[in-house]
PDB file of C-alpha atoms in Angstrom:
ATOM      1  CA  ASP A  64     129.091 189.837 203.413  1.00 50.00           C
ATOM      2  CA  ASN A  65     130.580 193.187 202.682  1.00 54.00           C
ATOM      3  CA  GLU A  66     132.306 193.606 205.823  1.00 58.00           C
ATOM      4  CA  TYR A  67     136.324 194.158 205.548  1.00 56.00           C
ATOM      5  CA  ASN A  68     138.310 191.228 206.713  1.00 55.00           C
ATOM      6  CA  THR A  69     141.171 192.371 208.904  1.00 55.00           C
ATOM      7  CA  GLU A  70     142.134 188.719 209.841  1.00 56.00           C
ATOM      8  CA  TYR A  71     144.558 188.318 206.616  1.00 52.00           C
ATOM      9  CA  THR A  72     145.735 191.965 207.267  1.00 56.00           C
ATOM     10  CA  ILE A  73     146.580 191.530 210.763  1.00 58.00           C
ATOM     11  CA  ASN A  74     147.784 187.916 210.920  1.00 59.00           C
ATOM     12  CA  SER A  75     149.518 187.848 207.445  1.00 62.00           C
ATOM     13  CA  LYS A  76     153.124 187.167 207.189  1.00 64.00           C
ATOM     14  CA  ASP A  77     153.379 189.790 204.221  1.00 68.00           C
ATOM     15  CA  TYR A  78     155.091 192.900 205.403  1.00 69.00           C
ATOM     16  CA  LEU A  79     155.087 196.134 203.703  1.00 67.00           C
ATOM     17  CA  THR A  80     158.413 197.382 202.841  1.00 72.00           C
ATOM     18  CA  ILE A  81     159.951 200.818 201.556  1.00 71.00           C
ATOM     19  CA  LYS A  82     159.807 199.144 197.956  1.00 72.00           C
ATOM     20  CA  ASP A  83     156.169 198.988 198.205  1.00 68.00           C
ATOM     21  CA  PHE A  84     155.868 202.709 198.699  1.00 64.00           C
ATOM     22  CA  GLU A  85     158.506 203.954 196.305  1.00 66.00           C
ATOM     23  CA  ASN A  86     156.286 205.030 193.429  1.00 64.00           C
ATOM     24  CA  ASN A  87     153.404 206.238 195.590  1.00 59.00           C
ATOM     25  CA  THR A  88     155.170 208.627 197.804  1.00 55.00           C
ATOM     26  CA  ILE A  89     155.528 212.299 197.350  1.00 49.00           C
ATOM     27  CA  LYS A  90     158.967 213.514 198.366  1.00 52.00           C
ATOM     28  CA  LYS A  91     159.570 216.533 200.563  1.00 53.00           C
ATOM     29  CA  GLN A  92     160.974 218.888 197.857  1.00 49.00           C
ATOM     30  CA  ASP A  93     157.636 218.358 195.938  1.00 48.00           C
ATOM     31  CA  LEU A  94     155.466 219.716 199.020  1.00 59.00           C
ATOM     32  CA  VAL A  95     157.717 222.814 199.614  1.00 84.00           C
ATOM     33  CA  ILE A  96     155.858 225.373 197.554  1.00 88.00           C
ATOM     34  CA  GLU A  97     158.517 228.054 197.749  1.00 91.00           C
ATOM     35  CA  GLU A  98     161.076 225.630 196.216  1.00 93.00           C
ATOM     36  CA  ARG A  99     158.798 224.486 193.298  1.00 94.00           C
ATOM     37  CA  ALA A 100     157.939 228.282 192.613  1.00 96.00           C
ATOM     38  CA  TYR A 101     161.728 228.999 192.616  1.00 96.00           C
ATOM     39  CA  GLU A 102     162.196 226.350 190.000  1.00 95.00           C
ATOM     40  CA  VAL A 103     159.356 227.763 187.935  1.00 96.00           C
ATOM     41  CA  VAL A 104     160.846 231.378 188.253  1.00 97.00           C
ATOM     42  CA  ARG A 105     164.204 230.137 187.409  1.00 96.00           C
ATOM     43  CA  ASP A 106     163.175 228.456 184.185  1.00 96.00           C
ATOM     44  CA  TRP A 107     161.099 231.290 183.253  1.00 97.00           C
ATOM     45  CA  TYR A 108     164.185 233.711 183.840  1.00 96.00           C
ATOM     46  CA  ILE A 109     166.429 231.383 181.564  1.00 95.00           C
ATOM     47  CA  SER A 110     163.635 230.993 178.874  1.00 96.00           C
ATOM     48  CA  GLU A 111     162.826 234.737 178.886  1.00 95.00           C
ATOM     49  CA  LYS A 112     166.365 236.170 179.276  1.00 93.00           C
ATOM     50  CA  ARG A 113     165.999 238.678 176.414  1.00 92.00           C
ATOM     51  CA  HIS A 114     163.676 240.420 178.777  1.00 94.00           C
ATOM     52  CA  PHE A 115     166.222 241.399 181.342  1.00 93.00           C
ATOM     53  CA  LEU A 116     168.653 244.006 181.067  1.00 91.00           C
ATOM     54  CA  SER A 117     172.277 242.610 181.351  1.00 87.00           C
ATOM     55  CA  SER A 118     174.396 243.755 184.502  1.00 72.00           C
ATOM     56  CA  ASP A 119     176.819 245.770 182.709  1.00 64.00           C
ATOM     57  CA  ASN A 120     174.112 247.800 180.942  1.00 59.00           C
ATOM     58  CA  ASP A 121     172.849 250.705 182.854  1.00 53.00           C
ATOM     59  CA  GLU A 122     171.543 252.523 179.738  1.00 54.00           C
ATOM     60  CA  GLU A 123     167.950 252.207 178.555  1.00 53.00           C
ATOM     61  CA  ASN A 124     167.014 248.974 176.786  1.00 53.00           C
ATOM     62  CA  GLN A 125     167.523 249.578 173.125  1.00 58.00           C
ATOM     63  CA  ASP A 126     164.943 247.114 171.722  1.00 58.00           C
ATOM     64  CA  ILE A 127     161.732 248.759 172.203  1.00 64.00           C
ATOM     65  CA  LYS A 128     159.768 245.756 171.083  1.00 74.00           C
ATOM     66  CA  VAL A 129     160.766 243.733 173.952  1.00 81.00           C
ATOM     67  CA  GLU A 130     159.183 244.049 177.391  1.00 91.00           C
ATOM     68  CA  VAL A 131     161.348 244.424 180.097  1.00 92.00           C
ATOM     69  CA  TYR A 132     160.919 242.089 183.216  1.00 95.00           C
ATOM     70  CA  GLY A 133     163.754 243.114 185.284  1.00 95.00           C
ATOM     71  CA  LYS A 134     167.658 243.398 185.248  1.00 94.00           C
ATOM     72  CA  GLU A 135     170.482 241.088 185.832  1.00 94.00           C
ATOM     73  CA  MET A 136     172.407 242.038 188.931  1.00 92.00           C
ATOM     74  CA  ASN A 137     176.086 241.061 190.074  1.00 83.00           C
ATOM     75  CA  ASN A 138     176.721 237.822 191.977  1.00 86.00           C
ATOM     76  CA  GLY A 139     173.980 235.775 190.437  1.00 90.00           C
ATOM     77  CA  PHE A 140     171.038 237.923 191.601  1.00 94.00           C
ATOM     78  CA  VAL A 141     168.121 239.250 189.182  1.00 95.00           C
ATOM     79  CA  ALA A 142     165.966 242.106 189.936  1.00 96.00           C
ATOM     80  CA  ILE A 143     162.577 241.160 188.597  1.00 96.00           C
ATOM     81  CA  ILE A 144     159.678 243.722 188.520  1.00 96.00           C
ATOM     82  CA  PRO A 145     156.921 242.602 190.932  1.00 96.00           C
ATOM     83  CA  SER A 146     154.076 242.824 188.560  1.00 96.00           C
ATOM     84  CA  ALA A 147     155.918 240.344 185.999  1.00 97.00           C
ATOM     85  CA  LEU A 148     157.048 237.904 189.014  1.00 97.00           C
ATOM     86  CA  LYS A 149     153.320 237.970 190.181  1.00 97.00           C
ATOM     87  CA  LYS A 150     152.014 237.120 186.699  1.00 97.00           C
ATOM     88  CA  ILE A 151     154.377 233.874 186.415  1.00 97.00           C
ATOM     89  CA  LEU A 152     153.609 232.937 189.855  1.00 97.00           C
ATOM     90  CA  GLU A 153     149.786 233.211 189.518  1.00 96.00           C
ATOM     91  CA  ASP A 154     149.953 231.702 186.197  1.00 97.00           C
ATOM     92  CA  ASN A 155     151.361 228.676 187.774  1.00 96.00           C
ATOM     93  CA  GLY A 156     149.083 228.536 190.809  1.00 95.00           C
ATOM     94  CA  TYR A 157     151.308 230.203 193.596  1.00 96.00           C
ATOM     95  CA  ASP A 158     150.327 233.211 195.754  1.00 95.00           C
ATOM     96  CA  LYS A 159     153.109 235.783 195.455  1.00 95.00           C
ATOM     97  CA  ASN A 160     153.105 236.830 199.052  1.00 93.00           C
ATOM     98  CA  GLU A 161     153.222 233.406 200.456  1.00 94.00           C
ATOM     99  CA  VAL A 162     156.194 232.507 198.202  1.00 95.00           C
ATOM    100  CA  LEU A 163     158.082 235.869 198.766  1.00 95.00           C
ATOM    101  CA  ASN A 164     157.770 235.620 202.439  1.00 93.00           C
ATOM    102  CA  ALA A 165     159.046 232.049 202.399  1.00 94.00           C
ATOM    103  CA  TRP A 166     162.101 233.271 200.128  1.00 94.00           C
ATOM    104  CA  LYS A 167     162.751 235.976 202.519  1.00 93.00           C
ATOM    105  CA  ARG A 168     162.866 233.621 205.409  1.00 91.00           C
ATOM    106  CA  LYS A 169     165.104 231.225 203.487  1.00 91.00           C
ATOM    107  CA  GLY A 170     167.394 233.770 202.191  1.00 91.00           C
ATOM    108  CA  TYR A 171     166.523 233.568 198.591  1.00 93.00           C
ATOM    109  CA  ILE A 172     165.875 237.379 198.174  1.00 93.00           C
ATOM    110  CA  SER A 173     168.028 240.363 198.916  1.00 90.00           C
ATOM    111  CA  CYS A 174     165.652 243.025 200.198  1.00 87.00           C
ATOM    112  CA  TYR A 175     165.147 245.767 202.761  1.00 84.00           C
ATOM    113  CA  GLU A 176     164.368 244.852 206.341  1.00 80.00           C
ATOM    114  CA  LYS A 177     160.595 245.193 206.401  1.00 85.00           C
ATOM    115  CA  LYS A 178     159.983 244.845 202.575  1.00 90.00           C
ATOM    116  CA  ASN A 179     160.382 241.929 200.056  1.00 90.00           C
ATOM    117  CA  THR A 180     161.933 244.488 197.516  1.00 92.00           C
ATOM    118  CA  LYS A 181     164.825 246.768 196.699  1.00 93.00           C
ATOM    119  CA  ASN A 182     164.943 249.990 194.704  1.00 94.00           C
ATOM    120  CA  ILE A 183     166.752 249.033 191.487  1.00 93.00           C
ATOM    121  CA  ARG A 184     167.239 251.400 188.476  1.00 92.00           C
ATOM    122  CA  ILE A 185     165.862 250.233 185.395  1.00 90.00           C
ATOM    123  CA  ASN A 186     165.641 252.071 182.062  1.00 85.00           C
ATOM    124  CA  GLY A 187     166.767 255.217 184.033  1.00 87.00           C
ATOM    125  CA  VAL A 188     163.991 254.911 186.621  1.00 90.00           C
ATOM    126  CA  GLN A 189     164.308 253.918 190.223  1.00 93.00           C
ATOM    127  CA  THR A 190     161.763 251.129 190.924  1.00 94.00           C
ATOM    128  CA  LYS A 191     160.978 248.498 193.602  1.00 95.00           C
ATOM    129  CA  CYS A 192     162.003 244.920 192.417  1.00 96.00           C
ATOM    130  CA  VAL A 193     162.208 241.537 193.862  1.00 96.00           C
ATOM    131  CA  VAL A 194     166.104 240.704 193.958  1.00 95.00           C
ATOM    132  CA  LEU A 195     166.227 236.834 193.672  1.00 95.00           C
ATOM    133  CA  ASP A 196     169.243 234.606 193.972  1.00 94.00           C
ATOM    134  CA  MET A 197     169.334 232.594 190.766  1.00 93.00           C
ATOM    135  CA  GLU A 198     172.287 230.398 191.837  1.00 89.00           C
ATOM    136  CA  LYS A 199     170.469 229.264 195.040  1.00 81.00           C
ATOM    137  CA  ASN A 200     171.160 225.464 195.425  1.00 73.00           C
ATOM    138  CA  ILE A 201     167.633 224.100 196.481  1.00 59.00           C
ATOM    139  CA  ASP A 202     168.904 220.539 197.048  1.00 53.00           C
ATOM    140  CA  SER A 203     170.646 221.275 200.170  1.00 45.00           C
ATOM    141  CA  SER A 204     167.846 223.427 201.676  1.00 43.00           C
ATOM    142  CA  VAL A 205     164.924 221.103 201.055  1.00 45.00           C
ATOM    143  CA  TYR A 206     166.393 218.511 203.619  1.00 42.00           C
ATOM    144  CA  GLU A 207     166.993 221.006 206.367  1.00 46.00           C
ATOM    145  CA  ASP A 208     166.516 218.215 208.863  1.00 46.00           C
ATOM    146  CA  GLY A 209     169.374 216.090 207.301  1.00 45.00           C
ATOM    147  CA  PHE A 210     166.592 213.316 206.312  1.00 45.00           C
ATOM    148  CA  GLU A 211     166.529 212.068 202.972  1.00 49.00           C
ATOM    149  CA  LEU A 212     164.183 209.255 201.625  1.00 46.00           C
ATOM    150  CA  PRO A 213     166.092 206.412 200.049  1.00 48.00           C
ATOM    151  CA  PHE A 214     164.543 206.911 196.602  1.00 44.00           C
TER     152      PHE A 214
END
């Protein structure tokens, strides 16, 4: 007899608790792709900082062996050249436009009204860049509805 016996499940005195699901659930921040993408980009920026011009250096990059991905800005923002950002996002399975639109909606990027970029001078050339806030606290934005899982 291969029928599933619901008798035990329905009439059992064994009730499931939150502890039963603790190791088998996905937390909200794991589902929100723009938060995960932000963490990936922030980690990439920290590990590849030599590829970003410093905020106090308006001159050209002196080390011609290092490819430039962007420039540090004041107040914790970093200007990232879109092609470099696209590569890191796509290498990690994210759609650049989807992520940028979410970042714009959540205030993670500083940009012109109808664009996701700003004009920034890098190596003496004005170029469009994604200006990302690297000091964003994602923990507070993940739980916008104020509900936090107990584990």
